[in-house]
Tab-separated table of C-alpha atoms in Angstrom:
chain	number	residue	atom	x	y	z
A	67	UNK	CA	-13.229	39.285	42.188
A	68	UNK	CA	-12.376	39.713	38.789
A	69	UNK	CA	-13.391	43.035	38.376
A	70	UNK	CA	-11.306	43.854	41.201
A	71	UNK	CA	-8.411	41.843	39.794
A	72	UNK	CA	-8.954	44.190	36.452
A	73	UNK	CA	-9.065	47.099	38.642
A	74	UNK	CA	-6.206	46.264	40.582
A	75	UNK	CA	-4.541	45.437	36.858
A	76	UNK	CA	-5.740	48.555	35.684
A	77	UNK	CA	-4.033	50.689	38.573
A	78	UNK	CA	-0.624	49.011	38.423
A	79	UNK	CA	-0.540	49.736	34.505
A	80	UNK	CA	-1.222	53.474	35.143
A	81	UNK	CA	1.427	53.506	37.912
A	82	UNK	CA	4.244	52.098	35.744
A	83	UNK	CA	2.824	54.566	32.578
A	84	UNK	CA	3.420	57.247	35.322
A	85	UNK	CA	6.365	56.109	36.331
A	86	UNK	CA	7.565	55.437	32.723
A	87	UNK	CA	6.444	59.002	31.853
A	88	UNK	CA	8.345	60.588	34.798
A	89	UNK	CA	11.498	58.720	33.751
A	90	UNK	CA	11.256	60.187	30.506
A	91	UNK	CA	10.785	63.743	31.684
A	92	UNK	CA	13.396	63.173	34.248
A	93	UNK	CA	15.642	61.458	31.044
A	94	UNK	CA	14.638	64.543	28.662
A	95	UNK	CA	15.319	67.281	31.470
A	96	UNK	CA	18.974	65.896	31.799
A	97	UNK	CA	19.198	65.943	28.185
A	98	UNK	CA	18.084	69.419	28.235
A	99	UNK	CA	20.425	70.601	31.212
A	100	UNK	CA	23.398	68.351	29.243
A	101	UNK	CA	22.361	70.428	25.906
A	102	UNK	CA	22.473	73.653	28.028
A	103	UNK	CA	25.835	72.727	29.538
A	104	UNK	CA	27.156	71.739	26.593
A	105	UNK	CA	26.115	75.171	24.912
A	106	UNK	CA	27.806	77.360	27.668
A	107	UNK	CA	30.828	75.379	27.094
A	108	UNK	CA	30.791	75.938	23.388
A	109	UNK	CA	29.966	80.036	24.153
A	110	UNK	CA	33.102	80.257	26.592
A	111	UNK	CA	35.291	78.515	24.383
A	112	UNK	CA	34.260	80.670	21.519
A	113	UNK	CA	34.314	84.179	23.668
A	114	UNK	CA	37.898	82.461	24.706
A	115	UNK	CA	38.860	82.785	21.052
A	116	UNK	CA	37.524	85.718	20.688
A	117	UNK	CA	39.398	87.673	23.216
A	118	UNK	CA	42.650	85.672	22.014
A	119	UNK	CA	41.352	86.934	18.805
A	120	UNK	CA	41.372	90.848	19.791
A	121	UNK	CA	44.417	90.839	21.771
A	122	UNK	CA	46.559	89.456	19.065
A	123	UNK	CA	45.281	92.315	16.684
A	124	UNK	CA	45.767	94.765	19.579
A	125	UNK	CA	49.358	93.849	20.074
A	126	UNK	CA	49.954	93.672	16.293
A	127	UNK	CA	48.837	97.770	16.733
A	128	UNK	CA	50.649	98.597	19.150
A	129	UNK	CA	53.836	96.992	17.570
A	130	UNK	CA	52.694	98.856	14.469
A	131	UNK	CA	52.273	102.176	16.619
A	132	UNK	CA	55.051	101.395	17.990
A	133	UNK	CA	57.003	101.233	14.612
A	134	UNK	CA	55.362	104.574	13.086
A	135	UNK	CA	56.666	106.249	16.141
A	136	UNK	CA	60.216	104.947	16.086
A	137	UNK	CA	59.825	106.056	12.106
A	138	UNK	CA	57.793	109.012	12.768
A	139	UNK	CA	61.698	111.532	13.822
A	140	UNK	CA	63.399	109.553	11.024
A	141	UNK	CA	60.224	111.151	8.682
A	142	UNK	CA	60.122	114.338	9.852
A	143	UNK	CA	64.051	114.493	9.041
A	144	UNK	CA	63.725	113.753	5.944
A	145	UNK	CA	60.679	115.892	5.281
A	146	UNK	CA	62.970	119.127	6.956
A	147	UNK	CA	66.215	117.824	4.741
A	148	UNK	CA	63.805	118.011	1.970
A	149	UNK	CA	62.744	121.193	3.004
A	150	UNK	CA	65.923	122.922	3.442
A	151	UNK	CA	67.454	121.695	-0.104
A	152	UNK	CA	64.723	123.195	-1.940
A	153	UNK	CA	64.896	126.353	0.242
A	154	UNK	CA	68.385	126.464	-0.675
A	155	UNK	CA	67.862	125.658	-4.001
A	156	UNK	CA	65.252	128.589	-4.559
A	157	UNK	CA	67.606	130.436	-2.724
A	158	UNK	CA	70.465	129.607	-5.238
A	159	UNK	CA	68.080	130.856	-7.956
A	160	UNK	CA	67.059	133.732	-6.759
A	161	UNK	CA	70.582	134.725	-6.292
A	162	UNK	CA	71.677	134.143	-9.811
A	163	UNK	CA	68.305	135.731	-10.243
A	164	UNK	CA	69.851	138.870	-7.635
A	165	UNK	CA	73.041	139.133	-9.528
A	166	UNK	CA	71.867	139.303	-13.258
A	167	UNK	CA	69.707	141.486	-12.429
A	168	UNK	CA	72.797	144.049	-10.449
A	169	UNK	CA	74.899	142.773	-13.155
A	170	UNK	CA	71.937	144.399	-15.553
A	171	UNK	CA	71.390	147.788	-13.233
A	172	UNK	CA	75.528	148.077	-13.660
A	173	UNK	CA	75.265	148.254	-17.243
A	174	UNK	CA	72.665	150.129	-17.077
A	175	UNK	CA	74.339	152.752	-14.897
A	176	UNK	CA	77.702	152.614	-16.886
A	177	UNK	CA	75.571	153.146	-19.994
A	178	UNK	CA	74.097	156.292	-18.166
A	179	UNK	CA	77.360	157.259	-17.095
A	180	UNK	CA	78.877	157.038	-20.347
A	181	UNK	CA	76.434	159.097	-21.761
A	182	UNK	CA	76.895	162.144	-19.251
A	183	UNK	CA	80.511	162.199	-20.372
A	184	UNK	CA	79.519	162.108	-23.547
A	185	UNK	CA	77.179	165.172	-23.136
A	186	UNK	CA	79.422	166.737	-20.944
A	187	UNK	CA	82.215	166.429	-23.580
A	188	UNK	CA	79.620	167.517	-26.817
A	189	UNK	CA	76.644	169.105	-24.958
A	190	UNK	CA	75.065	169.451	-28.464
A	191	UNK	CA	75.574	165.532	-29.101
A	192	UNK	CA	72.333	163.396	-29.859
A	193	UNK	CA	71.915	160.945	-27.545
């Protein structure tokens, strides 16, 4: 009898070890799925942020495209305005340039001119 008392003993101590055991699996597989849960939470929140993240910086590009377009004619004009005044300006020089040098060719030619009268006046004149 007491053998089977011990055995009986011995049985109901493994059952509660087993049934401790499985409580704690159970306990550690909900901290587990918690963990998980709490993980994927975390990860969304932080993707979240991220694509809060990226649109801010893609509307700050498109205001700034947006800007360097709206600039963009106002450049150009000055680039052409810029242009054109130092077309004109080489222009300018190159017609002072134009006239001293038909100022020049006059002289030239009334220097020539002067000299056939001369020679047509003293054919024998040294020139």
């Amino acid at each position: 009898m007491n053998e089977r008392i011990a055995l009986e003993e011995e049985m109901r101590l493994k059952k509660e070890a087993k049934a401790v055991e499985e409580r704690r699996k159970i306990e550690v597989r909900r901290m587990s799925e918690r963990i998980v849960l709490e993980e994927e939470t975390r990860l969304k929140k932080e993707r979240w942020l991220v694509e809060e993240q990226m649109r801010h910086v893609q509307e700050k590009h498109k205001m700034r495209v947006k800007e360097e377009q709206k600039c963009l004619p106002e450049e150009r004009c000055k680039r052409m305005n810029e242009q054109n005044r130092l077309l004109s300006d080489k222009q300018e020089k190159l017609s002072d340039e134009d006239m001293e040098v038909s100022q020049a060719i006059k002289k030239v030619l009334v220097s020539k001119s002067e000299q056939v009268q001369m020679l047509s006046v003293d054919p024998d004149g040294v020139i």
